[in-house]
Tab-separated table of C-alpha atoms and ligand atoms in Angstrom:
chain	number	residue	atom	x	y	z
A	1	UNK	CA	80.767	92.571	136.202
A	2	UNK	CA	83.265	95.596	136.159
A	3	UNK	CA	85.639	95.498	138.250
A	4	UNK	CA	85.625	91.874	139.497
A	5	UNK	CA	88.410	90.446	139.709
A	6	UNK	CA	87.196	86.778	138.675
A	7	UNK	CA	84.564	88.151	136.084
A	8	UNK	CA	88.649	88.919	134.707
A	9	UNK	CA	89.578	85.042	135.405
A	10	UNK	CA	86.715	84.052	133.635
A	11	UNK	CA	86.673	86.568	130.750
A	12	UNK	CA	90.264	85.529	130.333
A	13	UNK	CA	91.446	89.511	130.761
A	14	UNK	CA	93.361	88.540	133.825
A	15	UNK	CA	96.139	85.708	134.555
A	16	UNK	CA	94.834	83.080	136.247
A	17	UNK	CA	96.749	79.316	136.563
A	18	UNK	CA	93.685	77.320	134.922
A	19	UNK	CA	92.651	73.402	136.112
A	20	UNK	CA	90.217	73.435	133.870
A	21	UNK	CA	87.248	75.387	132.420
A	22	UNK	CA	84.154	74.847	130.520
A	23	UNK	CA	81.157	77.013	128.930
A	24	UNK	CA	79.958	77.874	132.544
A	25	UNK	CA	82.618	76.993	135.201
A	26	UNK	CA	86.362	77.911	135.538
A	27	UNK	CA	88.589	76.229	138.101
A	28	UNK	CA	92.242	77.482	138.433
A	29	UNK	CA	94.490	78.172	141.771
A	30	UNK	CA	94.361	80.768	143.979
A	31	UNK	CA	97.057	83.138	144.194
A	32	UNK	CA	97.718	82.796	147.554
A	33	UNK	CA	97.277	79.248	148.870
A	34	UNK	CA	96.457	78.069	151.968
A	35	UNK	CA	96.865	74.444	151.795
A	36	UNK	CA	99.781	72.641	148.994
A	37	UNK	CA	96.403	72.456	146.896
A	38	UNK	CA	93.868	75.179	146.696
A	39	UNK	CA	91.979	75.765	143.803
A	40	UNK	CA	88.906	77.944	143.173
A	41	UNK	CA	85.878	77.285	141.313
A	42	UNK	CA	83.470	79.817	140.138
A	43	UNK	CA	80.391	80.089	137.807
A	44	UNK	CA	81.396	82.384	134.789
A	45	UNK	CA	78.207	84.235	135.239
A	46	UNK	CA	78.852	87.096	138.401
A	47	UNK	CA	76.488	85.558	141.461
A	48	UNK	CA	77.603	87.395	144.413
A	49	UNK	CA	77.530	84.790	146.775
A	50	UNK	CA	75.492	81.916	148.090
A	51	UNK	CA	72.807	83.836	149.678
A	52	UNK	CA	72.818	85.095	146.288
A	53	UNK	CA	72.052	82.693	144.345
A	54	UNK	CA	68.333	81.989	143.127
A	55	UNK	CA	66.327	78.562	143.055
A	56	UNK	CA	67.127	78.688	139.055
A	57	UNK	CA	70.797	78.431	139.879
A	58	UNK	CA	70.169	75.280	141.358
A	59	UNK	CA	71.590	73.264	139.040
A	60	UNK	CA	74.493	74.981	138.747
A	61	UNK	CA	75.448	75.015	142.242
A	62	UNK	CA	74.997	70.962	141.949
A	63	UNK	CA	77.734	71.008	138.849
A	64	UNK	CA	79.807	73.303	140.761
A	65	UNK	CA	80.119	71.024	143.634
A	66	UNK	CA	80.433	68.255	141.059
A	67	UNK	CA	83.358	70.559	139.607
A	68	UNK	CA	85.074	70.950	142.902
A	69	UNK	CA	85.145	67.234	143.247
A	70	UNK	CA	86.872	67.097	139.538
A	71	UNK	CA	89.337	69.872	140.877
A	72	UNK	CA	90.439	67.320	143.245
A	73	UNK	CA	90.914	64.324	141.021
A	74	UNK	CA	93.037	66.794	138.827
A	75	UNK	CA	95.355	67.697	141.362
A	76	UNK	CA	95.973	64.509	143.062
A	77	UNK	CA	94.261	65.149	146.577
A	78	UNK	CA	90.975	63.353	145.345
A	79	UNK	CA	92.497	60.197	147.441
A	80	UNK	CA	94.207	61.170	150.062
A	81	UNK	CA	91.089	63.637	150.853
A	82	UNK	CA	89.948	67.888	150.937
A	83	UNK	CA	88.212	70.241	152.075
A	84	UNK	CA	85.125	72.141	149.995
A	85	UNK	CA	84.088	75.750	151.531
A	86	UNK	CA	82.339	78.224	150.302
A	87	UNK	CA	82.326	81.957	152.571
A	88	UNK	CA	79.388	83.934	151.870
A	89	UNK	CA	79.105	87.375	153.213
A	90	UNK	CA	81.116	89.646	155.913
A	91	UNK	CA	81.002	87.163	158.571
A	92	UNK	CA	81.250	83.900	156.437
A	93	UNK	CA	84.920	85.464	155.803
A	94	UNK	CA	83.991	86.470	151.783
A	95	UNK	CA	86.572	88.541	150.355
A	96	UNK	CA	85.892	87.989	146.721
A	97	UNK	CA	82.385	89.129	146.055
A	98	UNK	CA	81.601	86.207	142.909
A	99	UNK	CA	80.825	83.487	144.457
A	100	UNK	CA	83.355	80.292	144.509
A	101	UNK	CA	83.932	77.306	145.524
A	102	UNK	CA	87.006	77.015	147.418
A	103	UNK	CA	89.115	73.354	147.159
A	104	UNK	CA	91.753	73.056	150.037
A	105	UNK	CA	93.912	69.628	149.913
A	106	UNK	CA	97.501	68.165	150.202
A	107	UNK	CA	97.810	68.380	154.154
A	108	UNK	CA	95.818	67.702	157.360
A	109	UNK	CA	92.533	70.199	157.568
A	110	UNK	CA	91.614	70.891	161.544
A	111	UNK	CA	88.010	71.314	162.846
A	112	UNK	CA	86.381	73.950	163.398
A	113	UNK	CA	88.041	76.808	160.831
A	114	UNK	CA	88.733	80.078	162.595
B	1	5GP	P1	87.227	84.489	149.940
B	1	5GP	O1	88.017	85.167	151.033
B	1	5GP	O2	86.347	85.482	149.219
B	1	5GP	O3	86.495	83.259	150.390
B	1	5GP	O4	88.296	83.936	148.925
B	1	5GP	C1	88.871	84.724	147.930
B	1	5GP	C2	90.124	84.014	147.472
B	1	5GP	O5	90.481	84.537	146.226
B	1	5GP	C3	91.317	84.190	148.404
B	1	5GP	O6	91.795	82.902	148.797
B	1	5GP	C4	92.327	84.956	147.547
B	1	5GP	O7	93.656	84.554	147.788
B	1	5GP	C5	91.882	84.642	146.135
B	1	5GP	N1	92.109	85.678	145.130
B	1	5GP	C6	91.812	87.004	145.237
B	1	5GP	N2	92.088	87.633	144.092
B	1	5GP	C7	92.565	86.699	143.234
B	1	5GP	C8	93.022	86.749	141.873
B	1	5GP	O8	93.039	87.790	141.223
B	1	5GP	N3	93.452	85.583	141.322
B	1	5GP	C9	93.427	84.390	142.016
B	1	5GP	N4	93.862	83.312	141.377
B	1	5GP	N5	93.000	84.313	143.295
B	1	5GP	C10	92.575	85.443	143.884
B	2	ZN	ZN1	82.371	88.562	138.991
């Protein structure tokens, strides 16, 4: 989608520090993280958000979780343990309007996020 910044990430137009990608998923760090690890993962295709997605996208959520998990391994917090979130919408805290996974790891996560 035009102007999206990860539609960029994924197209490969803009920078992005890759973990790993595949035909339909791209993980790679944020550019301004919030924990020692914090990685993003995000269909290729533009959904806007969770509440966005359809039943058909199902299985892709399930590999995108699966993904997440894999983001994890890759940068060492898979053991020591992380956090998953995903923000949808103005009050989930959504900045980014393609939806992605976020992976948050390397230090103590508190409970409940502001
Ligand atoms: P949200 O607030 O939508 O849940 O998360 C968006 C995240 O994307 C933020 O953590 C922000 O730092 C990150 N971000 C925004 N633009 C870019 C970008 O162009 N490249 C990368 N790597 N991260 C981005
Ligand atoms: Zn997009």
């Amino acid at each position: 989608m035009q102007g999206c910044p990860f539609c960029r990430v994924a197209e490969g137009t803009a920078p992005a520090r890759l973990v790993f990608a595949d035909d339909e998923i791209v993980a790679f760090h944020d550019i301004a993280p919030r924990a020692p690890v914090h990685v993003l993962v995000i269909p290729r295709r533009h959904i806007v958000s969770l509440a966005h997605a359809s039943p058909g996208d199902r299985d892709l959520l399930g590999r995108l979780l699966a993904a997440a998990a894999e983001a994890a391994r890759q940068t060492g917090v898979a053991a020591t343990g992380y956090r998953v979130v995903a923000n949808s919408g103005a009050e989930g805290g959504q900045t980014v309007s393609h939806f992605h996974l976020h992976v948050l790891g390397g230090r103590p996560m508190s409970w409940p996020p502001g």
